[in-house]
PDB file of C-alpha atoms and ligand atoms in Angstrom:
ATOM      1  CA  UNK A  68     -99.237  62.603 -39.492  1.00 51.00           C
ATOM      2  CA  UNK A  69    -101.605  62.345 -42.507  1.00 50.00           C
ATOM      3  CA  UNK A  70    -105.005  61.631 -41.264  1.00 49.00           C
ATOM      4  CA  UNK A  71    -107.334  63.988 -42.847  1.00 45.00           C
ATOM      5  CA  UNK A  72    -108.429  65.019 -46.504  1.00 48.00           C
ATOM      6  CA  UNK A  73    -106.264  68.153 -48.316  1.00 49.00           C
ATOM      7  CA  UNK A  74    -109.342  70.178 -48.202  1.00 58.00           C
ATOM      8  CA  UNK A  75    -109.058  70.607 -44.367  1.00 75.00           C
ATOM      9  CA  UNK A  76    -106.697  72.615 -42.173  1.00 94.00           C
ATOM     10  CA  UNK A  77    -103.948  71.649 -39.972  1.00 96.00           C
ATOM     11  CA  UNK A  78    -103.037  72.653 -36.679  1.00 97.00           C
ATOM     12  CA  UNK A  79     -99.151  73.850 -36.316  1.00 98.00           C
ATOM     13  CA  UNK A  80     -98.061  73.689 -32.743  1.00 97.00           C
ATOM     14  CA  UNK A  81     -95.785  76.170 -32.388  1.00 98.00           C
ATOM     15  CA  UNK A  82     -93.032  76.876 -29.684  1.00 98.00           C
ATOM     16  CA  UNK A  83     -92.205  80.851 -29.177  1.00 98.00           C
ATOM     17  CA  UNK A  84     -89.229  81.086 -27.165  1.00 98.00           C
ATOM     18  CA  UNK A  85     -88.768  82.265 -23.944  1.00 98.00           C
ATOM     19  CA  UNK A  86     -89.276  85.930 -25.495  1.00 97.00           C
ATOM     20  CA  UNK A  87     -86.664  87.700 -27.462  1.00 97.00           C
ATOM     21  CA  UNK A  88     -87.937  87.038 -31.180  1.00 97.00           C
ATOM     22  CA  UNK A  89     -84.437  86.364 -32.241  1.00 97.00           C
ATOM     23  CA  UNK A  90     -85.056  82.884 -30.627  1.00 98.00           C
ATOM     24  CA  UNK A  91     -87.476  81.887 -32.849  1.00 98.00           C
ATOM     25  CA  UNK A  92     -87.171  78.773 -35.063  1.00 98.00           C
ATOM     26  CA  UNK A  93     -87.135  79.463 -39.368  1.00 98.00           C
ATOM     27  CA  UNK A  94     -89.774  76.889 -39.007  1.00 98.00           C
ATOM     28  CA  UNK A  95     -92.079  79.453 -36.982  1.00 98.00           C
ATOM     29  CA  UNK A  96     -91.196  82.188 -38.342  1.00 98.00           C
ATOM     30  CA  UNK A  97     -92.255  80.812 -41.766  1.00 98.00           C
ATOM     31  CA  UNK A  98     -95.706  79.424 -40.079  1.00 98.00           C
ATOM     32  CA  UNK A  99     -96.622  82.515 -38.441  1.00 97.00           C
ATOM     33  CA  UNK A 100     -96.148  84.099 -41.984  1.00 96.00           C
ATOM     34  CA  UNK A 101     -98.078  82.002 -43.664  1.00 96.00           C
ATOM     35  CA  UNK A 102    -101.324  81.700 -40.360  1.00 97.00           C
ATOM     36  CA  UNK A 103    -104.868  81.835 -41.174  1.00 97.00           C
ATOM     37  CA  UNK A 104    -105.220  82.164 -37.100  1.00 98.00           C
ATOM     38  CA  UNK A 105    -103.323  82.680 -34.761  1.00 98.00           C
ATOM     39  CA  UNK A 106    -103.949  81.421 -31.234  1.00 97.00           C
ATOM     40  CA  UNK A 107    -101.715  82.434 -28.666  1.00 96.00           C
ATOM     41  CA  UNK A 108    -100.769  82.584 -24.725  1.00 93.00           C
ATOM     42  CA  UNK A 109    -100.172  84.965 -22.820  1.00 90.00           C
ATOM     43  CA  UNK A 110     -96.269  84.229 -22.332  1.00 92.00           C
ATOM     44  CA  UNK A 111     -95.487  85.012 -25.908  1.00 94.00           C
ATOM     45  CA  UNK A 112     -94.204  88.510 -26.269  1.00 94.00           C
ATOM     46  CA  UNK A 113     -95.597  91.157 -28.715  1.00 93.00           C
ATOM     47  CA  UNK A 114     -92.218  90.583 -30.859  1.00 95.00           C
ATOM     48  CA  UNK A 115     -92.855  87.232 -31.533  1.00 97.00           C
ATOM     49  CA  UNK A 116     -96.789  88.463 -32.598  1.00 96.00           C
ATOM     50  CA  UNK A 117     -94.984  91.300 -34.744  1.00 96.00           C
ATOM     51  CA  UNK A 118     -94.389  88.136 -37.532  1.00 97.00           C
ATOM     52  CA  UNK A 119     -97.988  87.656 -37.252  1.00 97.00           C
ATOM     53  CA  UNK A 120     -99.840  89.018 -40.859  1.00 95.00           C
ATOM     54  CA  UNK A 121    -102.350  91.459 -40.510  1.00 96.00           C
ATOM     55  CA  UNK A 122    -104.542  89.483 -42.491  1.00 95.00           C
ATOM     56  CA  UNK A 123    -104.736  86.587 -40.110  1.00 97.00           C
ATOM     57  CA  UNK A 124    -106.610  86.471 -36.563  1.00 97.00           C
ATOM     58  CA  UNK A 125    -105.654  86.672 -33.831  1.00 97.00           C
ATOM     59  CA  UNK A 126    -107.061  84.451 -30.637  1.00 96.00           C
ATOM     60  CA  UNK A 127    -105.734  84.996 -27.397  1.00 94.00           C
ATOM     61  CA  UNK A 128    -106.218  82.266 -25.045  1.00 92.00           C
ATOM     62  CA  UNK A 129    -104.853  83.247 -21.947  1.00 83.00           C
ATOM     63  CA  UNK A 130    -103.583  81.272 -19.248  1.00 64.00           C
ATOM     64  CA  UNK A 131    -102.254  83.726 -16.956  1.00 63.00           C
ATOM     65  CA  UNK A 132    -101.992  82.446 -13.101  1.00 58.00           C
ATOM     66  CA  UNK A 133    -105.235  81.939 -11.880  1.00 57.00           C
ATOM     67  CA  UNK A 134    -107.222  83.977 -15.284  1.00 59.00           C
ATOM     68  CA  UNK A 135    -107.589  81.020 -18.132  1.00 60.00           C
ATOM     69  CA  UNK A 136    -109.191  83.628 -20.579  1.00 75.00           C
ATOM     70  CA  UNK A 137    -110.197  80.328 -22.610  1.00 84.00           C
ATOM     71  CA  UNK A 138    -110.478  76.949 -20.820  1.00 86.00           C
ATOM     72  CA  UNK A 139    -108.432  73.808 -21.679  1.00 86.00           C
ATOM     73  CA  UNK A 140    -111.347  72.149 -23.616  1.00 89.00           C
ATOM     74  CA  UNK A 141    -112.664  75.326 -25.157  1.00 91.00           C
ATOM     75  CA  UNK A 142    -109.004  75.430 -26.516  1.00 92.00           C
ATOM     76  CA  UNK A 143    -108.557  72.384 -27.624  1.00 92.00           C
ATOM     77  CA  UNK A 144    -112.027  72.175 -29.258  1.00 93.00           C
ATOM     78  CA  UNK A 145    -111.345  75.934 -30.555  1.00 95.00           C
ATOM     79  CA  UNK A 146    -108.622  74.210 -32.813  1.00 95.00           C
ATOM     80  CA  UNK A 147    -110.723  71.255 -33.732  1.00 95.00           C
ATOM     81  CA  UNK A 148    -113.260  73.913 -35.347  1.00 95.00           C
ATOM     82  CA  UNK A 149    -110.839  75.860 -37.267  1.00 96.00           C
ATOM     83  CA  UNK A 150    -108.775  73.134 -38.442  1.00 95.00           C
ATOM     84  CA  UNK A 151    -112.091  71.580 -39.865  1.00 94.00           C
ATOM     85  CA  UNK A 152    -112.965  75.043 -41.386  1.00 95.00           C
ATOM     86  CA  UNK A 153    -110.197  74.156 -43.696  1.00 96.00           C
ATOM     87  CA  UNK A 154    -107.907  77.175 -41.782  1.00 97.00           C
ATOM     88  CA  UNK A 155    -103.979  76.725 -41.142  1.00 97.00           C
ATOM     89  CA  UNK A 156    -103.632  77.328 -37.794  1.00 98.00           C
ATOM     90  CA  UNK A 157    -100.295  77.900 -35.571  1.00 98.00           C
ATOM     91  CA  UNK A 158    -101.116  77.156 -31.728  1.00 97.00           C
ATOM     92  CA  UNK A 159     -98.427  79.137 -30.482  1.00 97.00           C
ATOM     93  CA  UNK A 160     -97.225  78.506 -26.888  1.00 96.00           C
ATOM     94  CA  UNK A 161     -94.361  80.112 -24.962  1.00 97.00           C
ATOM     95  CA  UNK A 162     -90.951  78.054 -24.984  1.00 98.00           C
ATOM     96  CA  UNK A 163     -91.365  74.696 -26.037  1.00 97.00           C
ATOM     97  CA  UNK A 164     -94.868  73.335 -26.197  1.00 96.00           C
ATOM     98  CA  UNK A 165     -93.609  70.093 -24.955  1.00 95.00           C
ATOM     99  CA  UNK A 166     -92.458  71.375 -21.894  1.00 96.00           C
ATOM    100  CA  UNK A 167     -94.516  72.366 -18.972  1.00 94.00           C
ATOM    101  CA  UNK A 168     -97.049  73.778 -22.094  1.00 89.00           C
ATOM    102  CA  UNK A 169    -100.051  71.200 -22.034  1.00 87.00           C
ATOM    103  CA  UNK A 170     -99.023  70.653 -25.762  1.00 89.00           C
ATOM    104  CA  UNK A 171     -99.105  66.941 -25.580  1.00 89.00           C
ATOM    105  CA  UNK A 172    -103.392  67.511 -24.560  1.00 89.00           C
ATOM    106  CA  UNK A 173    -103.663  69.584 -27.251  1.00 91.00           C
ATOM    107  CA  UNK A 174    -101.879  67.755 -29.590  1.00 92.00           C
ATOM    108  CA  UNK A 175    -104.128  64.437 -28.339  1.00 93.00           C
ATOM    109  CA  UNK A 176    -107.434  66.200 -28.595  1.00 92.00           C
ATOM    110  CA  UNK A 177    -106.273  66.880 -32.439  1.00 94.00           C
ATOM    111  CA  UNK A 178    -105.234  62.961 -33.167  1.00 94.00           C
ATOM    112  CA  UNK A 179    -108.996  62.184 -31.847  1.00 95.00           C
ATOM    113  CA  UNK A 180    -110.523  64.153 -33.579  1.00 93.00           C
ATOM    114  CA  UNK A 181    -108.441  63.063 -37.229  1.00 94.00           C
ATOM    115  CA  UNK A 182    -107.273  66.621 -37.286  1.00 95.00           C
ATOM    116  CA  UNK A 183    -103.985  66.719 -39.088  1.00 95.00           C
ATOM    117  CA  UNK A 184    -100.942  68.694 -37.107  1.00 96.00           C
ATOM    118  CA  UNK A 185     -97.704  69.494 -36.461  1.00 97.00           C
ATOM    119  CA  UNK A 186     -94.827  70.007 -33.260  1.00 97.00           C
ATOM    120  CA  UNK A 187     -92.803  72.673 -34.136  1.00 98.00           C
ATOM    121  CA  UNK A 188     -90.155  72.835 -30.711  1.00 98.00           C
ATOM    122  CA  UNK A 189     -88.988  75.849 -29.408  1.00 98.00           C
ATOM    123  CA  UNK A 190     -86.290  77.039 -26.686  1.00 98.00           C
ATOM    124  CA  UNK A 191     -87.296  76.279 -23.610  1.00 98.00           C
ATOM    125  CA  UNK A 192     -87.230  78.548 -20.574  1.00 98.00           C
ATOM    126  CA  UNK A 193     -84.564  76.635 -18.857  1.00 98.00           C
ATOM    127  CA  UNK A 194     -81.955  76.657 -21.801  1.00 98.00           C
ATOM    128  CA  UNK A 195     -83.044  80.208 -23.257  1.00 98.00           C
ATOM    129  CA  UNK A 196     -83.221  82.070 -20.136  1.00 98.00           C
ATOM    130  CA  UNK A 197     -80.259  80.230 -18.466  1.00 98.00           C
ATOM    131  CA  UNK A 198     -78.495  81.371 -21.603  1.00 98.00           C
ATOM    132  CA  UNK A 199     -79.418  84.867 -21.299  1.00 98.00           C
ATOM    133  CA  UNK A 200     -78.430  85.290 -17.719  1.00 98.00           C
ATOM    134  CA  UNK A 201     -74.774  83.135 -18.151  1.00 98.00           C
ATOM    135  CA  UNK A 202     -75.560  80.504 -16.144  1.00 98.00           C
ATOM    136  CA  UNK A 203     -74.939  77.477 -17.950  1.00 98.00           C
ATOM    137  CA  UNK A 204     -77.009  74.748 -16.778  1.00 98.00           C
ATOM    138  CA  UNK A 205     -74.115  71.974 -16.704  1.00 98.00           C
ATOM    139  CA  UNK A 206     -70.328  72.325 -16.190  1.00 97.00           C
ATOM    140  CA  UNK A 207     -67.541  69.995 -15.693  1.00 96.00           C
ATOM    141  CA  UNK A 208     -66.637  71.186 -12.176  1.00 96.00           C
ATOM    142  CA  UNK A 209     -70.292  72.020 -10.887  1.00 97.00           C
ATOM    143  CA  UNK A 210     -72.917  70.013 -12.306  1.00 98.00           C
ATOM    144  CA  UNK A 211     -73.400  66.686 -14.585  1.00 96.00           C
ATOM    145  CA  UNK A 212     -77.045  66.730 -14.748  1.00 97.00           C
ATOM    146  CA  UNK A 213     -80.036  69.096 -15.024  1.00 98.00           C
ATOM    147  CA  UNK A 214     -83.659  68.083 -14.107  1.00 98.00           C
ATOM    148  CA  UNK A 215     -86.350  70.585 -14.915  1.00 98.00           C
ATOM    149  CA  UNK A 216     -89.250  70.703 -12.609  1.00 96.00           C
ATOM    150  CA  UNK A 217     -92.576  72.538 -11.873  1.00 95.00           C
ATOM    151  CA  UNK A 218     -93.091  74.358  -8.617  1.00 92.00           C
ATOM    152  CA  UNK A 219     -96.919  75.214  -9.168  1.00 84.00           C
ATOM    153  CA  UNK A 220     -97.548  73.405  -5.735  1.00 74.00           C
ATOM    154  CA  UNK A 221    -100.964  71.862  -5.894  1.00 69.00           C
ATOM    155  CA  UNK A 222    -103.107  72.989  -3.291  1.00 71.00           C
ATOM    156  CA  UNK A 223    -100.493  75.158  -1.346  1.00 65.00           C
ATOM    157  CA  UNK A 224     -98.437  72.295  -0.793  1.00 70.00           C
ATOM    158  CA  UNK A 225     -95.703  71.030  -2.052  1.00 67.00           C
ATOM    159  CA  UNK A 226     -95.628  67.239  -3.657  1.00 80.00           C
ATOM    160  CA  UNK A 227     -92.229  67.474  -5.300  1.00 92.00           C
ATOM    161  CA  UNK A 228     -89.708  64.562  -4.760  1.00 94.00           C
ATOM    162  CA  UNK A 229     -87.246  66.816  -2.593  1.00 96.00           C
ATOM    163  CA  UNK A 230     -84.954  63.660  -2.017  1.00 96.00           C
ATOM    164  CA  UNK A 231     -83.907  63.405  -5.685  1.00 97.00           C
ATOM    165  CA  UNK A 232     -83.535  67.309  -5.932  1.00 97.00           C
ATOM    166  CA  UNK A 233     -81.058  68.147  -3.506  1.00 97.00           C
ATOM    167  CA  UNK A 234     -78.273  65.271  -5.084  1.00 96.00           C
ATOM    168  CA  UNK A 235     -74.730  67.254  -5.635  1.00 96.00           C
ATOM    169  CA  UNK A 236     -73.495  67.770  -8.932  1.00 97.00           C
ATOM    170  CA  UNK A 237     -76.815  68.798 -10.624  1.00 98.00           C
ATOM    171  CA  UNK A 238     -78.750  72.070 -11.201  1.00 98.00           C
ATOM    172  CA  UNK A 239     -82.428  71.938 -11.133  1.00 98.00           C
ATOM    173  CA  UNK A 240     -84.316  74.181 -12.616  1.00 98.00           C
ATOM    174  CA  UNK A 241     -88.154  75.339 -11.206  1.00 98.00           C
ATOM    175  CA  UNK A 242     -90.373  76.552 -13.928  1.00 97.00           C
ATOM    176  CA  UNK A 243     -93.769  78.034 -12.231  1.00 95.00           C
ATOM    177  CA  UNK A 244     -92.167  78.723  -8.670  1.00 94.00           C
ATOM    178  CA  UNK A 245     -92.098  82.167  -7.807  1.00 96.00           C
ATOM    179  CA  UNK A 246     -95.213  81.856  -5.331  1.00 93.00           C
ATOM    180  CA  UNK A 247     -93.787  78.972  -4.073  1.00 94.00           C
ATOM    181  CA  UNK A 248     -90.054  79.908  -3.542  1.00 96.00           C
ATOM    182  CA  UNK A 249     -90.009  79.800  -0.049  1.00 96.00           C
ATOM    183  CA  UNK A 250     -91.840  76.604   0.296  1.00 94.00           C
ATOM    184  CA  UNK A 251     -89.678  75.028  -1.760  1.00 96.00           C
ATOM    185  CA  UNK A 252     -86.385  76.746  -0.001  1.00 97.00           C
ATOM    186  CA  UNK A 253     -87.196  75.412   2.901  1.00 96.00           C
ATOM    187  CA  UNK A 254     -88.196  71.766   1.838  1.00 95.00           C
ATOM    188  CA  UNK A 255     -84.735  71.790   0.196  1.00 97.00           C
ATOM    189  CA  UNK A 256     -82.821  72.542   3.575  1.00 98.00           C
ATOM    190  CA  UNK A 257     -84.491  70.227   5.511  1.00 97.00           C
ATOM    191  CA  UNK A 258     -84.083  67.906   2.788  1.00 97.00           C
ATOM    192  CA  UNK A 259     -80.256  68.070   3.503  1.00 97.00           C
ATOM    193  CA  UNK A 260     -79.051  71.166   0.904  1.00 98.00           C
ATOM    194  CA  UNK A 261     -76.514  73.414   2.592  1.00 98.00           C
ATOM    195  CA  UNK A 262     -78.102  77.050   3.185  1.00 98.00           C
ATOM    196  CA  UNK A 263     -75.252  78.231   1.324  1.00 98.00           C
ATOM    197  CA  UNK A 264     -76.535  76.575  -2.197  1.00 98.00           C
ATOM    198  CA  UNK A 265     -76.527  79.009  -4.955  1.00 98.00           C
ATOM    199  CA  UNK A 266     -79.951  80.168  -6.496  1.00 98.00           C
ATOM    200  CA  UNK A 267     -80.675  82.561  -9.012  1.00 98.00           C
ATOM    201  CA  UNK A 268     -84.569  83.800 -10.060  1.00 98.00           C
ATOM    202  CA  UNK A 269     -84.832  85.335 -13.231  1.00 98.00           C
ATOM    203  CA  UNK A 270     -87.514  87.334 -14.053  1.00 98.00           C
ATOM    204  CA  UNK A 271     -88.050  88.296 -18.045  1.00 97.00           C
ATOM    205  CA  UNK A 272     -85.591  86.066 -19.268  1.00 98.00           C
ATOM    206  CA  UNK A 273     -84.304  87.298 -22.780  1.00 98.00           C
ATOM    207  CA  UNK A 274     -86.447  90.463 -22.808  1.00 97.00           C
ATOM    208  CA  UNK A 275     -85.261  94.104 -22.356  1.00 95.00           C
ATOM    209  CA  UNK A 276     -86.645  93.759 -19.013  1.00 96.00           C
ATOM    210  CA  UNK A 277     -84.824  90.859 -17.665  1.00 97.00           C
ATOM    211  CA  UNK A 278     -83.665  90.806 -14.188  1.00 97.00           C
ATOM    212  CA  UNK A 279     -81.421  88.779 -12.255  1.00 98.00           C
ATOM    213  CA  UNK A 280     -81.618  88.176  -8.477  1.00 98.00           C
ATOM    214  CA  UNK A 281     -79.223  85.853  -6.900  1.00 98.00           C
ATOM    215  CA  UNK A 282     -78.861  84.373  -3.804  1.00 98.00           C
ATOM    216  CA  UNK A 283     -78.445  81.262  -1.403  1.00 98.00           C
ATOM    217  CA  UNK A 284     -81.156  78.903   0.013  1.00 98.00           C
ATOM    218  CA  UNK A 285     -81.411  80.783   3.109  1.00 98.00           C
ATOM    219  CA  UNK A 286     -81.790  84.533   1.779  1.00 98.00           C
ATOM    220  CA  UNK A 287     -83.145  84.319  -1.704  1.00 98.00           C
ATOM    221  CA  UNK A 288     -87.554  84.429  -0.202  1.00 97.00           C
ATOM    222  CA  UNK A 289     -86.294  87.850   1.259  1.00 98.00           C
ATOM    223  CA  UNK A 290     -84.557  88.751  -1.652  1.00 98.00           C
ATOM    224  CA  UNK A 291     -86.900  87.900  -4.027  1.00 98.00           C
ATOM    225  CA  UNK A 292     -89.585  89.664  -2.188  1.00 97.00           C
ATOM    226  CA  UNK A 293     -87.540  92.945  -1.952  1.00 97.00           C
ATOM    227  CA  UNK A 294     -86.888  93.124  -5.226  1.00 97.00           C
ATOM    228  CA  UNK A 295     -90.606  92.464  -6.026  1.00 97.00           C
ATOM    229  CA  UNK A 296     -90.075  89.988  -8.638  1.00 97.00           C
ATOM    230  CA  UNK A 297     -92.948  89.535 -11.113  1.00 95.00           C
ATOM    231  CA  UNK A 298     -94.281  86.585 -13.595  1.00 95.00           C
ATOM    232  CA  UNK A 299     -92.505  84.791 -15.485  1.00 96.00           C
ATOM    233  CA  UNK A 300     -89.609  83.986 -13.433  1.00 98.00           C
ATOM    234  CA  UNK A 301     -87.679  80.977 -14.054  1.00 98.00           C
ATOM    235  CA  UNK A 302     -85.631  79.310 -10.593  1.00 98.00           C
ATOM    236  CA  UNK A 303     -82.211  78.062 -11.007  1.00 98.00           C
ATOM    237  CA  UNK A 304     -80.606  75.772  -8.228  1.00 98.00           C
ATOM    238  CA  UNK A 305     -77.212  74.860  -8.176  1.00 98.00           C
ATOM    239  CA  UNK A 306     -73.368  75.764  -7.850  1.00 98.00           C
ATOM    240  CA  UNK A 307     -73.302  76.759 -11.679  1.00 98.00           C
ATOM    241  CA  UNK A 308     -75.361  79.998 -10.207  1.00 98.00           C
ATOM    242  CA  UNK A 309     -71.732  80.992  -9.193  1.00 98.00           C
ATOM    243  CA  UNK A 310     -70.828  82.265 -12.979  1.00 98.00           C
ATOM    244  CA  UNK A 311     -73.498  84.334 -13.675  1.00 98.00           C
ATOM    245  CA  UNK A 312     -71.009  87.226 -12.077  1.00 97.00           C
ATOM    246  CA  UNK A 313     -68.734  86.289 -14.755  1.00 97.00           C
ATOM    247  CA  UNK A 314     -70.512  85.778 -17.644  1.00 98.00           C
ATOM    248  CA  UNK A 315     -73.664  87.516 -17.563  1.00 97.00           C
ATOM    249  CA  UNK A 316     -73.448  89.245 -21.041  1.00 97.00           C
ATOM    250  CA  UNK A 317     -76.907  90.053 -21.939  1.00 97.00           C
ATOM    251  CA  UNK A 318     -77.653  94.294 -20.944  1.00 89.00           C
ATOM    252  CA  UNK A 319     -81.321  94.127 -21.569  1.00 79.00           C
ATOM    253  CA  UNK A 320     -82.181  97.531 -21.458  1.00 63.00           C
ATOM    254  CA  UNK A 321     -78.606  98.413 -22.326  1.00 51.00           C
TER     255      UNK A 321
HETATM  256  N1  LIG B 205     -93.528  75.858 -22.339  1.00 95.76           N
HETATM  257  C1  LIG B 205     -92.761  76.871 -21.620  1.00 95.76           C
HETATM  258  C2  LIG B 205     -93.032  76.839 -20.126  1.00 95.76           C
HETATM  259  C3  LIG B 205     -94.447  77.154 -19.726  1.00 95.76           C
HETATM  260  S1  LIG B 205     -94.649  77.176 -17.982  1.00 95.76           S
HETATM  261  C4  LIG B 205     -91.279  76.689 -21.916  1.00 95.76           C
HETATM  262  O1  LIG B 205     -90.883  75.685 -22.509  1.00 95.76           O
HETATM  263  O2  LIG B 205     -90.506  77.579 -21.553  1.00 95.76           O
HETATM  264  C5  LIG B 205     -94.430  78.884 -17.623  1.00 95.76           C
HETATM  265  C6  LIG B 205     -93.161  79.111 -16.828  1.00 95.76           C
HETATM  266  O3  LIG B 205     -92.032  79.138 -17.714  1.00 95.76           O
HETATM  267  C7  LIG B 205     -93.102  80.419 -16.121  1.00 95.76           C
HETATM  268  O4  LIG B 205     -93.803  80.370 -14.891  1.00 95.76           O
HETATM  269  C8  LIG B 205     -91.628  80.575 -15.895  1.00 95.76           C
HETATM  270  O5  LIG B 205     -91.179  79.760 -14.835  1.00 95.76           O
HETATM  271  C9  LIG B 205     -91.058  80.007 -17.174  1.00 95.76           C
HETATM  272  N2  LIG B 205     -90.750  81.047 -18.164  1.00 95.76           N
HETATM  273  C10 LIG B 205     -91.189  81.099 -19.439  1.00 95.76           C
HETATM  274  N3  LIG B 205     -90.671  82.162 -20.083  1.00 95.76           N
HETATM  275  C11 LIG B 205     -89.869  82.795 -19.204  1.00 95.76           C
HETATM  276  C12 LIG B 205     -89.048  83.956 -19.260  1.00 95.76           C
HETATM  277  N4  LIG B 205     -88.933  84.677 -20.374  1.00 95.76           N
HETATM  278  N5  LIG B 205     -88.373  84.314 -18.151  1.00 95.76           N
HETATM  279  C13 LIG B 205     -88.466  83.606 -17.025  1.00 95.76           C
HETATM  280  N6  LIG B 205     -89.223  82.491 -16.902  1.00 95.76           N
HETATM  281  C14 LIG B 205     -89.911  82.090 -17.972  1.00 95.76           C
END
């Protein structure tokens, strides 16, 4: 998009990966290089920030559970200013910005206000951290689809449609659902998915501190809360969960 004058900035919207830098696009790599400012969530890791210059700034803007160091709109008007100030700026998001990220607000806030920008994509946390723990996310004999879902439950409750998540043959992946992991357990079950279903939580995915707890339906609240499981953790659902034991390659802290 071409909207503004060459004299002003442009916003790059950047996705970081799910945390090992490896996973980074060329594309970001070569924007983070080049920053003016940087302004970043808390989900990207300090490897990713490592490509940052020490010339440009750094903004953190938060969005931890519950702590939004910098509201929505004072983010979105944050990169309004700079962009106008004639700065290149890389908004730089965990995963892909374009998933569960609130990059399509930013991104409209920007095309209102003529700023020019960019959508750089990055792997998301289903693909990267699937990857990382050998689960693949479709198979031939266990699942033919994949639906990625969030399980921040609004108010405490959960709004999800459960009918459409316990089909066979599919995996479904739960971004934002470790608090909610036994709601949405149980809502599965009595939605009609055997106890016995396969889940894995990963928490850390592609980090030296990744862990890997699986489980079924009916054990994997008390699992998850013995092994005291911490944010970001990404849910996987499904009988793919089954090959992690045989291909789960990645030794983090190996
Ligand atoms: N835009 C991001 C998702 C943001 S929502 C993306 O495309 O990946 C934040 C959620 O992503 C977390 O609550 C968690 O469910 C998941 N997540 C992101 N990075 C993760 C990681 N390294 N390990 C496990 N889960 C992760």
């Amino acid at each position: 998009m071409q909207t503004s004058s060459p004299a002003t900035g442009r916003v790059y919207l950047v996705g970081a990966g799910p945390g090992d830098p490896e996973l980074l696009t060329l594309r970001a790599v070569r924007l983070l290089e080049k920053a003016d400012v940087v302004v970043y969530d808390n989900l990207v890791s300090p490897g990713v920030l490592d490509f940052v210059p020490a010339t440009a700034k750094r903004i953190y803007a938060g969005k931890r559970r519950n702590e939004h160091t910098l509201r929505q709109e004072q983010i979105n008007a944050l990169l309004v200013k700079l962009a106008l100030q004639g700065k290149q700026v890389v908004r730089l998001k965990g995963g892909d910005p374009f998933i569960f990220g609130r990059g399509g607000e930013e991104m409209q806030t920007l095309a209102g206000s003529g700023v020019d920008f960019e959508v750089v994509p990055g792997v998301t946390a289903a693909s990267g951290v699937s990857s990382y723990a050998g689960i693949p996310l479709t198979h031939r004999d266990y699942a033919q689809c994949c639906m990625f879902v969030t399980g921040h439950l609004k108010d405490g409750s959960a709004d999800l449609d459960w009918p459409s998540l316990v089909r066979l043959n599919q995996t479904v992946v739960i971004y934002m659902g470790l608090n909610g992991l036994p709601e949405i357990c149980q809502q599965l079950m009595a939605h009609g998915a055997l106890p016995s279903l396969p889940i894995a939580v990963v928490q850390d995915g592609s980090m030296k501190s990744q862990k890997v707890v699986t489980g079924t339906l009916a054990d994997m609240a008390q699992k998850v809360a013995q092994a005291g499981l911490k944010s970001p953790c990404l849910t996987i659902i499904g009988e793919v969960v089954k090959l992690h034991d045989e291909l789960d390659w990645f030794k983090g802290n190996a």
